[in-house]
């Protein structure tokens, strides 16, 4: 009897294992079907892709996107328009997978004066394959349910237009800009960027990271240069930034809640990561849709020097 009971238990365990394996196979099959759907959509759209649309097309659901609200004190320019102008040289910081700067480049229509960077670059350069970047962005675009086939073709086309030889990622540290930029320059005559963009900075002490970034930027930039800081306004994350109303040397111009959303539909894939303590930076779809870009202008008031009594006496003589 005891042996029969043991056999029955063993058979039950085998059945449970078989059921678990069946569930795993079902999950794998579901994932494979999802991947196949995405791959099928990519293949179908690329087959019908014709490179004849204007560069910089901005379309959603067959309607032109309404540009975001005016940024105060920015000469009536809107943030989208600012990034369209090639003369604005933008250094993108802390990127990870470089998809954000690539999305902005596809929006601008060129890599000209778009400088992607990460605080360190791995020795294995295959990690920074342009084909890998391209594929990552197309898969991200194809997986979105809120993008029409027409929009998808337009966004892919803008990405295709970019020249891979113009893509030059650099190793630049957001909290040591002068030192690392001087090492990352293509040559001694390369001018500094007049614009900094830090997309979703994150660390266990993220408020310290942001404060140190502003200190470094203050020494790096000159008056009237612009700085953009994109943050997540989801309550769980927002409180950890401990943002100050103003940072020394910078004037807050305003906020924009549309620019990052438009980069998502152009293939920006948020880079998940972990702090040394294991704190995950993975964000939910709702959190990803809550990004806001804060705009700052480098502004150091000029202090007038006053003459000392000894100087005044010397002048009188």
PDB file of C-alpha atoms in Angstrom:
ATOM      1  CA  UNK A   1       0.000   0.000   0.000  1.00  0.00           C
ATOM      2  CA  UNK A   2       2.773   2.432   0.938  1.00  0.00           C
ATOM      3  CA  UNK A   3       4.539   1.684  -2.344  1.00  0.00           C
ATOM      4  CA  UNK A   4       1.331   2.330  -4.278  1.00  0.00           C
ATOM      5  CA  UNK A   5       0.870   5.647  -2.504  1.00  0.00           C
ATOM      6  CA  UNK A   6       4.473   6.594  -3.330  1.00  0.00           C
ATOM      7  CA  UNK A   7       3.918   5.633  -6.962  1.00  0.00           C
ATOM      8  CA  UNK A   8       0.727   7.701  -7.048  1.00  0.00           C
ATOM      9  CA  UNK A   9       2.593  10.692  -5.585  1.00  0.00           C
ATOM     10  CA  UNK A  10       5.413  10.274  -8.102  1.00  0.00           C
ATOM     11  CA  UNK A  11       2.898  10.138 -10.973  1.00  0.00           C
ATOM     12  CA  UNK A  12       1.180  13.273  -9.643  1.00  0.00           C
ATOM     13  CA  UNK A  13       4.535  15.046  -9.529  1.00  0.00           C
ATOM     14  CA  UNK A  14       5.268  13.959 -13.086  1.00  0.00           C
ATOM     15  CA  UNK A  15       1.863  15.245 -14.188  1.00  0.00           C
ATOM     16  CA  UNK A  16       2.542  18.557 -12.459  1.00  0.00           C
ATOM     17  CA  UNK A  17       5.940  18.793 -14.175  1.00  0.00           C
ATOM     18  CA  UNK A  18       4.336  17.968 -17.524  1.00  0.00           C
ATOM     19  CA  UNK A  19       1.692  20.654 -16.967  1.00  0.00           C
ATOM     20  CA  UNK A  20       4.361  23.200 -16.005  1.00  0.00           C
ATOM     21  CA  UNK A  21       6.353  22.359 -19.145  1.00  0.00           C
ATOM     22  CA  UNK A  22       3.194  22.700 -21.235  1.00  0.00           C
ATOM     23  CA  UNK A  23       2.565  26.155 -19.747  1.00  0.00           C
ATOM     24  CA  UNK A  24       6.151  27.158 -20.484  1.00  0.00           C
ATOM     25  CA  UNK A  25       5.781  25.929 -24.065  1.00  0.00           C
ATOM     26  CA  UNK A  26       2.551  27.899 -24.376  1.00  0.00           C
ATOM     27  CA  UNK A  27       4.268  31.057 -23.091  1.00  0.00           C
ATOM     28  CA  UNK A  28       7.140  30.547 -25.517  1.00  0.00           C
ATOM     29  CA  UNK A  29       4.705  29.996 -28.367  1.00  0.00           C
ATOM     30  CA  UNK A  30       2.835  33.178 -27.465  1.00  0.00           C
ATOM     31  CA  UNK A  31       6.076  35.157 -27.415  1.00  0.00           C
ATOM     32  CA  UNK A  32       7.110  33.624 -30.726  1.00  0.00           C
ATOM     33  CA  UNK A  33       3.773  34.607 -32.257  1.00  0.00           C
ATOM     34  CA  UNK A  34       4.205  38.164 -30.993  1.00  0.00           C
ATOM     35  CA  UNK A  35       7.721  38.304 -32.435  1.00  0.00           C
ATOM     36  CA  UNK A  36       6.410  36.876 -35.710  1.00  0.00           C
ATOM     37  CA  UNK A  37       3.669  39.512 -35.850  1.00  0.00           C
ATOM     38  CA  UNK A  38       6.224  42.282 -35.313  1.00  0.00           C
ATOM     39  CA  UNK A  39       8.666  40.768 -37.803  1.00  0.00           C
ATOM     40  CA  UNK A  40       5.861  40.338 -40.333  1.00  0.00           C
ATOM     41  CA  UNK A  41       4.830  43.949 -39.967  1.00  0.00           C
ATOM     42  CA  UNK A  42       8.419  45.145 -40.373  1.00  0.00           C
ATOM     43  CA  UNK A  43       8.978  42.966 -43.460  1.00  0.00           C
ATOM     44  CA  UNK A  44       5.712  44.040 -45.065  1.00  0.00           C
ATOM     45  CA  UNK A  45       6.323  47.735 -44.438  1.00  0.00           C
ATOM     46  CA  UNK A  46       9.924  47.642 -45.611  1.00  0.00           C
ATOM     47  CA  UNK A  47       8.859  45.940 -48.848  1.00  0.00           C
ATOM     48  CA  UNK A  48       6.517  48.818 -49.629  1.00  0.00           C
ATOM     49  CA  UNK A  49       8.929  51.514 -48.428  1.00  0.00           C
ATOM     50  CA  UNK A  50       9.671  54.123 -51.063  1.00  0.00           C
ATOM     51  CA  UNK A  51      12.293  56.755 -50.244  1.00  0.00           C
ATOM     52  CA  UNK A  52      10.487  59.806 -51.553  1.00  0.00           C
ATOM     53  CA  UNK A  53       8.851  61.504 -48.585  1.00  0.00           C
ATOM     54  CA  UNK A  54      10.206  64.850 -47.319  1.00  0.00           C
ATOM     55  CA  UNK A  55      12.795  64.765 -44.541  1.00  0.00           C
ATOM     56  CA  UNK A  56      11.557  65.726 -41.104  1.00  0.00           C
ATOM     57  CA  UNK A  57       7.987  64.555 -41.694  1.00  0.00           C
ATOM     58  CA  UNK A  58       5.966  64.837 -38.482  1.00  0.00           C
ATOM     59  CA  UNK A  59       2.735  62.887 -38.818  1.00  0.00           C
ATOM     60  CA  UNK A  60       0.510  61.020 -36.435  1.00  0.00           C
ATOM     61  CA  UNK A  61      -2.679  59.358 -37.598  1.00  0.00           C
ATOM     62  CA  UNK A  62      -2.502  61.213 -40.935  1.00  0.00           C
ATOM     63  CA  UNK A  63      -2.579  64.599 -39.247  1.00  0.00           C
ATOM     64  CA  UNK A  64       0.258  67.028 -38.606  1.00  0.00           C
ATOM     65  CA  UNK A  65       1.336  66.986 -34.985  1.00  0.00           C
ATOM     66  CA  UNK A  66       0.475  70.101 -33.032  1.00  0.00           C
ATOM     67  CA  UNK A  67       3.749  71.454 -31.715  1.00  0.00           C
ATOM     68  CA  UNK A  68       4.118  71.865 -27.984  1.00  0.00           C
ATOM     69  CA  UNK A  69       3.413  75.112 -26.179  1.00  0.00           C
ATOM     70  CA  UNK A  70       5.766  78.073 -26.392  1.00  0.00           C
ATOM     71  CA  UNK A  71       8.726  77.954 -24.028  1.00  0.00           C
ATOM     72  CA  UNK A  72       8.858  81.281 -22.152  1.00  0.00           C
ATOM     73  CA  UNK A  73      11.826  83.521 -22.997  1.00  0.00           C
ATOM     74  CA  UNK A  74      12.950  81.247 -25.857  1.00  0.00           C
ATOM     75  CA  UNK A  75      12.295  83.788 -28.613  1.00  0.00           C
ATOM     76  CA  UNK A  76       8.894  82.237 -29.303  1.00  0.00           C
ATOM     77  CA  UNK A  77      10.490  79.028 -30.557  1.00  0.00           C
ATOM     78  CA  UNK A  78       8.878  75.728 -29.746  1.00  0.00           C
ATOM     79  CA  UNK A  79      11.058  72.881 -28.536  1.00  0.00           C
ATOM     80  CA  UNK A  80      10.384  70.819 -31.684  1.00  0.00           C
ATOM     81  CA  UNK A  81      11.453  73.691 -33.881  1.00  0.00           C
ATOM     82  CA  UNK A  82      14.596  74.246 -31.824  1.00  0.00           C
ATOM     83  CA  UNK A  83      15.804  70.709 -32.461  1.00  0.00           C
ATOM     84  CA  UNK A  84      15.047  70.951 -36.177  1.00  0.00           C
ATOM     85  CA  UNK A  85      17.698  73.669 -36.620  1.00  0.00           C
ATOM     86  CA  UNK A  86      21.037  72.109 -37.581  1.00  0.00           C
ATOM     87  CA  UNK A  87      23.069  75.011 -36.202  1.00  0.00           C
ATOM     88  CA  UNK A  88      22.089  73.909 -32.684  1.00  0.00           C
ATOM     89  CA  UNK A  89      24.777  71.402 -31.712  1.00  0.00           C
ATOM     90  CA  UNK A  90      23.325  69.042 -29.109  1.00  0.00           C
ATOM     91  CA  UNK A  91      25.290  66.718 -26.827  1.00  0.00           C
ATOM     92  CA  UNK A  92      23.066  63.878 -25.574  1.00  0.00           C
ATOM     93  CA  UNK A  93      24.220  62.441 -22.242  1.00  0.00           C
ATOM     94  CA  UNK A  94      23.853  59.105 -20.460  1.00  0.00           C
ATOM     95  CA  UNK A  95      22.161  57.386 -23.379  1.00  0.00           C
ATOM     96  CA  UNK A  96      22.912  53.709 -22.944  1.00  0.00           C
ATOM     97  CA  UNK A  97      21.476  52.423 -26.229  1.00  0.00           C
ATOM     98  CA  UNK A  98      21.669  55.709 -28.232  1.00  0.00           C
ATOM     99  CA  UNK A  99      18.084  55.401 -29.498  1.00  0.00           C
ATOM    100  CA  UNK A 100      17.020  58.799 -28.139  1.00  0.00           C
ATOM    101  CA  UNK A 101      19.613  60.802 -30.071  1.00  0.00           C
ATOM    102  CA  UNK A 102      18.896  58.657 -33.142  1.00  0.00           C
ATOM    103  CA  UNK A 103      15.182  59.474 -32.856  1.00  0.00           C
ATOM    104  CA  UNK A 104      16.038  63.192 -32.667  1.00  0.00           C
ATOM    105  CA  UNK A 105      18.391  62.815 -35.657  1.00  0.00           C
ATOM    106  CA  UNK A 106      15.615  61.162 -37.683  1.00  0.00           C
ATOM    107  CA  UNK A 107      13.329  64.049 -36.697  1.00  0.00           C
ATOM    108  CA  UNK A 108      15.985  66.573 -37.803  1.00  0.00           C
ATOM    109  CA  UNK A 109      16.765  64.535 -40.906  1.00  0.00           C
ATOM    110  CA  UNK A 110      20.533  64.372 -40.297  1.00  0.00           C
ATOM    111  CA  UNK A 111      23.212  63.475 -37.757  1.00  0.00           C
ATOM    112  CA  UNK A 112      24.740  66.900 -38.318  1.00  0.00           C
ATOM    113  CA  UNK A 113      25.426  68.468 -34.896  1.00  0.00           C
ATOM    114  CA  UNK A 114      23.744  65.553 -33.096  1.00  0.00           C
ATOM    115  CA  UNK A 115      26.344  64.117 -30.676  1.00  0.00           C
ATOM    116  CA  UNK A 116      25.383  60.848 -28.933  1.00  0.00           C
ATOM    117  CA  UNK A 117      27.318  59.906 -25.799  1.00  0.00           C
ATOM    118  CA  UNK A 118      27.507  57.520 -22.871  1.00  0.00           C
ATOM    119  CA  UNK A 119      29.668  57.997 -19.776  1.00  0.00           C
ATOM    120  CA  UNK A 120      31.794  55.050 -20.815  1.00  0.00           C
ATOM    121  CA  UNK A 121      32.061  53.010 -24.008  1.00  0.00           C
ATOM    122  CA  UNK A 122      32.699  49.287 -23.826  1.00  0.00           C
ATOM    123  CA  UNK A 123      35.830  47.920 -25.438  1.00  0.00           C
ATOM    124  CA  UNK A 124      33.801  45.628 -27.672  1.00  0.00           C
ATOM    125  CA  UNK A 125      32.687  47.962 -30.440  1.00  0.00           C
ATOM    126  CA  UNK A 126      30.142  45.425 -31.708  1.00  0.00           C
ATOM    127  CA  UNK A 127      27.937  46.654 -28.873  1.00  0.00           C
ATOM    128  CA  UNK A 128      27.620  49.886 -30.840  1.00  0.00           C
ATOM    129  CA  UNK A 129      26.735  48.463 -34.235  1.00  0.00           C
ATOM    130  CA  UNK A 130      24.661  50.902 -36.276  1.00  0.00           C
ATOM    131  CA  UNK A 131      22.692  47.957 -37.649  1.00  0.00           C
ATOM    132  CA  UNK A 132      21.875  46.887 -34.101  1.00  0.00           C
ATOM    133  CA  UNK A 133      20.691  50.414 -33.298  1.00  0.00           C
ATOM    134  CA  UNK A 134      18.608  50.514 -36.484  1.00  0.00           C
ATOM    135  CA  UNK A 135      17.007  47.134 -35.777  1.00  0.00           C
ATOM    136  CA  UNK A 136      16.234  48.016 -32.150  1.00  0.00           C
ATOM    137  CA  UNK A 137      14.416  51.167 -33.227  1.00  0.00           C
ATOM    138  CA  UNK A 138      12.408  49.539 -36.012  1.00  0.00           C
ATOM    139  CA  UNK A 139      11.257  46.733 -33.703  1.00  0.00           C
ATOM    140  CA  UNK A 140      10.281  49.351 -31.099  1.00  0.00           C
ATOM    141  CA  UNK A 141       8.269  51.313 -33.686  1.00  0.00           C
ATOM    142  CA  UNK A 142       6.578  48.200 -35.061  1.00  0.00           C
ATOM    143  CA  UNK A 143       5.521  47.032 -31.599  1.00  0.00           C
ATOM    144  CA  UNK A 144       3.561  50.220 -30.907  1.00  0.00           C
ATOM    145  CA  UNK A 145      -0.179  49.828 -31.298  1.00  0.00           C
ATOM    146  CA  UNK A 146      -0.771  53.578 -31.581  1.00  0.00           C
ATOM    147  CA  UNK A 147       1.214  53.998 -34.832  1.00  0.00           C
ATOM    148  CA  UNK A 148      -0.537  53.597 -38.170  1.00  0.00           C
ATOM    149  CA  UNK A 149       1.127  51.784 -41.065  1.00  0.00           C
ATOM    150  CA  UNK A 150       1.453  55.111 -42.873  1.00  0.00           C
ATOM    151  CA  UNK A 151       3.214  56.693 -39.895  1.00  0.00           C
ATOM    152  CA  UNK A 152       5.415  53.620 -39.506  1.00  0.00           C
ATOM    153  CA  UNK A 153       6.618  53.919 -43.106  1.00  0.00           C
ATOM    154  CA  UNK A 154       7.362  57.610 -42.627  1.00  0.00           C
ATOM    155  CA  UNK A 155       9.326  57.093 -39.417  1.00  0.00           C
ATOM    156  CA  UNK A 156      11.325  54.187 -40.873  1.00  0.00           C
ATOM    157  CA  UNK A 157      12.071  56.221 -43.968  1.00  0.00           C
ATOM    158  CA  UNK A 158      13.467  59.095 -41.917  1.00  0.00           C
ATOM    159  CA  UNK A 159      15.673  56.582 -40.099  1.00  0.00           C
ATOM    160  CA  UNK A 160      16.848  55.052 -43.377  1.00  0.00           C
ATOM    161  CA  UNK A 161      17.883  58.481 -44.650  1.00  0.00           C
ATOM    162  CA  UNK A 162      20.449  58.912 -41.870  1.00  0.00           C
ATOM    163  CA  UNK A 163      23.996  58.039 -42.899  1.00  0.00           C
ATOM    164  CA  UNK A 164      25.676  55.489 -40.663  1.00  0.00           C
ATOM    165  CA  UNK A 165      29.116  57.032 -41.235  1.00  0.00           C
ATOM    166  CA  UNK A 166      27.863  60.199 -39.502  1.00  0.00           C
ATOM    167  CA  UNK A 167      27.015  58.267 -36.320  1.00  0.00           C
ATOM    168  CA  UNK A 168      29.870  58.809 -33.876  1.00  0.00           C
ATOM    169  CA  UNK A 169      29.084  57.925 -30.234  1.00  0.00           C
ATOM    170  CA  UNK A 170      31.443  59.484 -27.674  1.00  0.00           C
ATOM    171  CA  UNK A 171      32.453  58.719 -24.102  1.00  0.00           C
ATOM    172  CA  UNK A 172      31.344  61.784 -22.105  1.00  0.00           C
ATOM    173  CA  UNK A 173      30.583  61.934 -18.388  1.00  0.00           C
ATOM    174  CA  UNK A 174      27.682  64.236 -17.442  1.00  0.00           C
ATOM    175  CA  UNK A 175      29.357  65.184 -14.164  1.00  0.00           C
ATOM    176  CA  UNK A 176      32.799  65.775 -15.691  1.00  0.00           C
ATOM    177  CA  UNK A 177      31.961  67.474 -18.966  1.00  0.00           C
ATOM    178  CA  UNK A 178      35.080  69.554 -19.616  1.00  0.00           C
ATOM    179  CA  UNK A 179      37.572  66.775 -18.972  1.00  0.00           C
ATOM    180  CA  UNK A 180      35.728  64.028 -20.860  1.00  0.00           C
ATOM    181  CA  UNK A 181      34.633  66.250 -23.764  1.00  0.00           C
ATOM    182  CA  UNK A 182      38.235  67.292 -24.375  1.00  0.00           C
ATOM    183  CA  UNK A 183      39.162  63.604 -24.645  1.00  0.00           C
ATOM    184  CA  UNK A 184      36.137  62.769 -26.824  1.00  0.00           C
ATOM    185  CA  UNK A 185      36.562  65.568 -29.389  1.00  0.00           C
ATOM    186  CA  UNK A 186      37.227  64.441 -32.944  1.00  0.00           C
ATOM    187  CA  UNK A 187      39.995  67.050 -33.159  1.00  0.00           C
ATOM    188  CA  UNK A 188      41.295  70.071 -31.258  1.00  0.00           C
ATOM    189  CA  UNK A 189      39.234  72.483 -33.370  1.00  0.00           C
ATOM    190  CA  UNK A 190      35.865  70.823 -32.793  1.00  0.00           C
ATOM    191  CA  UNK A 191      33.632  73.411 -31.068  1.00  0.00           C
ATOM    192  CA  UNK A 192      31.719  72.624 -27.912  1.00  0.00           C
ATOM    193  CA  UNK A 193      28.014  71.875 -28.230  1.00  0.00           C
ATOM    194  CA  UNK A 194      25.819  74.863 -27.364  1.00  0.00           C
ATOM    195  CA  UNK A 195      23.087  72.542 -26.055  1.00  0.00           C
ATOM    196  CA  UNK A 196      23.039  69.713 -23.488  1.00  0.00           C
ATOM    197  CA  UNK A 197      20.270  67.097 -23.240  1.00  0.00           C
ATOM    198  CA  UNK A 198      20.147  64.635 -20.334  1.00  0.00           C
ATOM    199  CA  UNK A 199      17.345  62.143 -20.963  1.00  0.00           C
ATOM    200  CA  UNK A 200      15.954  60.503 -17.828  1.00  0.00           C
ATOM    201  CA  UNK A 201      19.029  60.481 -15.570  1.00  0.00           C
ATOM    202  CA  UNK A 202      18.836  57.756 -12.951  1.00  0.00           C
ATOM    203  CA  UNK A 203      20.915  56.432 -10.083  1.00  0.00           C
ATOM    204  CA  UNK A 204      20.327  55.400  -6.491  1.00  0.00           C
ATOM    205  CA  UNK A 205      21.048  59.027  -5.464  1.00  0.00           C
ATOM    206  CA  UNK A 206      19.581  60.601  -8.589  1.00  0.00           C
ATOM    207  CA  UNK A 207      19.120  64.034  -6.969  1.00  0.00           C
ATOM    208  CA  UNK A 208      22.886  64.147  -6.326  1.00  0.00           C
ATOM    209  CA  UNK A 209      23.556  63.116  -9.928  1.00  0.00           C
ATOM    210  CA  UNK A 210      21.371  65.975 -11.211  1.00  0.00           C
ATOM    211  CA  UNK A 211      22.991  68.548  -8.902  1.00  0.00           C
ATOM    212  CA  UNK A 212      26.485  67.449  -9.969  1.00  0.00           C
ATOM    213  CA  UNK A 213      25.397  67.572 -13.615  1.00  0.00           C
ATOM    214  CA  UNK A 214      24.322  71.214 -13.271  1.00  0.00           C
ATOM    215  CA  UNK A 215      27.609  72.105 -11.587  1.00  0.00           C
ATOM    216  CA  UNK A 216      29.571  70.462 -14.389  1.00  0.00           C
ATOM    217  CA  UNK A 217      27.361  72.066 -17.060  1.00  0.00           C
ATOM    218  CA  UNK A 218      27.844  75.520 -15.539  1.00  0.00           C
ATOM    219  CA  UNK A 219      31.601  75.272 -16.114  1.00  0.00           C
ATOM    220  CA  UNK A 220      31.109  73.745 -19.564  1.00  0.00           C
ATOM    221  CA  UNK A 221      28.565  76.144 -21.055  1.00  0.00           C
ATOM    222  CA  UNK A 222      28.547  79.889 -21.625  1.00  0.00           C
ATOM    223  CA  UNK A 223      25.750  82.409 -21.141  1.00  0.00           C
ATOM    224  CA  UNK A 224      22.641  81.788 -23.275  1.00  0.00           C
ATOM    225  CA  UNK A 225      23.508  78.129 -23.969  1.00  0.00           C
ATOM    226  CA  UNK A 226      20.552  75.814 -23.389  1.00  0.00           C
ATOM    227  CA  UNK A 227      20.186  72.728 -21.218  1.00  0.00           C
ATOM    228  CA  UNK A 228      17.340  70.208 -21.389  1.00  0.00           C
ATOM    229  CA  UNK A 229      16.568  67.757 -18.607  1.00  0.00           C
ATOM    230  CA  UNK A 230      13.930  65.117 -19.272  1.00  0.00           C
ATOM    231  CA  UNK A 231      12.349  63.515 -16.213  1.00  0.00           C
ATOM    232  CA  UNK A 232       9.535  61.125 -15.356  1.00  0.00           C
ATOM    233  CA  UNK A 233       6.639  62.793 -13.543  1.00  0.00           C
ATOM    234  CA  UNK A 234       5.170  59.525 -12.306  1.00  0.00           C
ATOM    235  CA  UNK A 235       4.866  60.097  -8.512  1.00  0.00           C
ATOM    236  CA  UNK A 236       6.988  57.058  -7.674  1.00  0.00           C
ATOM    237  CA  UNK A 237       9.978  58.512  -9.551  1.00  0.00           C
ATOM    238  CA  UNK A 238       9.387  62.256  -9.429  1.00  0.00           C
ATOM    239  CA  UNK A 239       9.931  62.586  -5.686  1.00  0.00           C
ATOM    240  CA  UNK A 240      13.364  61.018  -5.944  1.00  0.00           C
ATOM    241  CA  UNK A 241      14.682  63.803  -8.182  1.00  0.00           C
ATOM    242  CA  UNK A 242      14.285  66.378  -5.370  1.00  0.00           C
ATOM    243  CA  UNK A 243      14.368  69.060  -8.041  1.00  0.00           C
ATOM    244  CA  UNK A 244      15.316  72.600  -7.117  1.00  0.00           C
ATOM    245  CA  UNK A 245      13.380  75.503  -8.591  1.00  0.00           C
ATOM    246  CA  UNK A 246      16.620  76.981  -9.928  1.00  0.00           C
ATOM    247  CA  UNK A 247      20.170  75.693 -10.157  1.00  0.00           C
ATOM    248  CA  UNK A 248      23.154  78.035  -9.806  1.00  0.00           C
ATOM    249  CA  UNK A 249      23.937  79.623 -13.150  1.00  0.00           C
ATOM    250  CA  UNK A 250      20.689  78.505 -14.819  1.00  0.00           C
ATOM    251  CA  UNK A 251      17.269  80.003 -15.355  1.00  0.00           C
ATOM    252  CA  UNK A 252      14.284  77.658 -15.741  1.00  0.00           C
ATOM    253  CA  UNK A 253      12.461  78.586 -18.947  1.00  0.00           C
ATOM    254  CA  UNK A 254       9.584  76.120 -18.967  1.00  0.00           C
ATOM    255  CA  UNK A 255       8.469  72.535 -19.459  1.00  0.00           C
ATOM    256  CA  UNK A 256       7.284  70.472 -22.420  1.00  0.00           C
ATOM    257  CA  UNK A 257       5.309  67.235 -22.289  1.00  0.00           C
ATOM    258  CA  UNK A 258       5.211  66.343 -26.004  1.00  0.00           C
ATOM    259  CA  UNK A 259       8.791  66.096 -27.275  1.00  0.00           C
ATOM    260  CA  UNK A 260       9.726  62.802 -25.588  1.00  0.00           C
ATOM    261  CA  UNK A 261       6.421  61.213 -26.587  1.00  0.00           C
ATOM    262  CA  UNK A 262       7.185  62.045 -30.217  1.00  0.00           C
ATOM    263  CA  UNK A 263      10.619  60.453 -29.891  1.00  0.00           C
ATOM    264  CA  UNK A 264       9.019  57.242 -28.578  1.00  0.00           C
ATOM    265  CA  UNK A 265       6.984  56.828 -31.768  1.00  0.00           C
ATOM    266  CA  UNK A 266      10.204  57.415 -33.742  1.00  0.00           C
ATOM    267  CA  UNK A 267      11.890  54.410 -32.152  1.00  0.00           C
ATOM    268  CA  UNK A 268      13.285  55.659 -28.845  1.00  0.00           C
ATOM    269  CA  UNK A 269      13.576  52.649 -26.535  1.00  0.00           C
ATOM    270  CA  UNK A 270      13.923  53.485 -22.880  1.00  0.00           C
ATOM    271  CA  UNK A 271      17.110  51.977 -21.474  1.00  0.00           C
ATOM    272  CA  UNK A 272      16.391  49.917 -18.379  1.00  0.00           C
ATOM    273  CA  UNK A 273      19.180  49.613 -15.871  1.00  0.00           C
ATOM    274  CA  UNK A 274      20.143  48.837 -12.303  1.00  0.00           C
ATOM    275  CA  UNK A 275      21.911  50.780  -9.617  1.00  0.00           C
ATOM    276  CA  UNK A 276      24.655  49.055  -7.588  1.00  0.00           C
ATOM    277  CA  UNK A 277      21.971  48.325  -4.995  1.00  0.00           C
ATOM    278  CA  UNK A 278      19.837  46.566  -7.597  1.00  0.00           C
ATOM    279  CA  UNK A 279      17.267  49.340  -8.047  1.00  0.00           C
ATOM    280  CA  UNK A 280      15.580  48.763 -11.397  1.00  0.00           C
ATOM    281  CA  UNK A 281      14.973  51.713 -13.736  1.00  0.00           C
ATOM    282  CA  UNK A 282      12.401  49.786 -15.771  1.00  0.00           C
ATOM    283  CA  UNK A 283       9.318  51.950 -16.275  1.00  0.00           C
ATOM    284  CA  UNK A 284       5.713  51.078 -16.964  1.00  0.00           C
ATOM    285  CA  UNK A 285       4.017  52.306 -20.134  1.00  0.00           C
ATOM    286  CA  UNK A 286       2.105  54.868 -18.046  1.00  0.00           C
ATOM    287  CA  UNK A 287       5.349  56.150 -16.544  1.00  0.00           C
ATOM    288  CA  UNK A 288       7.000  56.330 -19.963  1.00  0.00           C
ATOM    289  CA  UNK A 289       4.135  58.511 -21.167  1.00  0.00           C
ATOM    290  CA  UNK A 290       4.666  60.925 -18.280  1.00  0.00           C
ATOM    291  CA  UNK A 291       8.059  62.305 -19.368  1.00  0.00           C
ATOM    292  CA  UNK A 292       8.441  66.075 -19.220  1.00  0.00           C
ATOM    293  CA  UNK A 293      11.384  68.017 -20.651  1.00  0.00           C
ATOM    294  CA  UNK A 294      12.557  70.940 -18.536  1.00  0.00           C
ATOM    295  CA  UNK A 295      14.318  73.760 -20.403  1.00  0.00           C
ATOM    296  CA  UNK A 296      17.052  75.907 -18.852  1.00  0.00           C
ATOM    297  CA  UNK A 297      19.176  78.776 -20.118  1.00  0.00           C
ATOM    298  CA  UNK A 298      22.733  79.285 -18.882  1.00  0.00           C
ATOM    299  CA  UNK A 299      22.535  82.681 -17.192  1.00  0.00           C
ATOM    300  CA  UNK A 300      25.209  84.252 -15.051  1.00  0.00           C
ATOM    301  CA  UNK A 301      24.389  87.877 -14.103  1.00  0.00           C
ATOM    302  CA  UNK A 302      27.241  90.284 -14.801  1.00  0.00           C
ATOM    303  CA  UNK A 303      28.279  91.983 -11.571  1.00  0.00           C
ATOM    304  CA  UNK A 304      29.475  95.564 -11.815  1.00  0.00           C
ATOM    305  CA  UNK A 305      32.789  96.272 -10.083  1.00  0.00           C
ATOM    306  CA  UNK A 306      32.949  99.225  -7.735  1.00  0.00           C
ATOM    307  CA  UNK A 307      36.001 101.375  -7.220  1.00  0.00           C
ATOM    308  CA  UNK A 308      37.760 101.184  -3.875  1.00  0.00           C
ATOM    309  CA  UNK A 309      38.630 104.379  -1.975  1.00  0.00           C
ATOM    310  CA  UNK A 310      42.359 103.851  -2.689  1.00  0.00           C
ATOM    311  CA  UNK A 311      41.633 103.615  -6.421  1.00  0.00           C
ATOM    312  CA  UNK A 312      39.510 106.753  -6.328  1.00  0.00           C
ATOM    313  CA  UNK A 313      42.309 108.635  -4.482  1.00  0.00           C
ATOM    314  CA  UNK A 314      44.855 107.456  -7.019  1.00  0.00           C
ATOM    315  CA  UNK A 315      42.644 108.655  -9.876  1.00  0.00           C
ATOM    316  CA  UNK A 316      42.217 112.050  -8.221  1.00  0.00           C
ATOM    317  CA  UNK A 317      45.980 112.530  -8.077  1.00  0.00           C
TER     318      UNK A 317
END
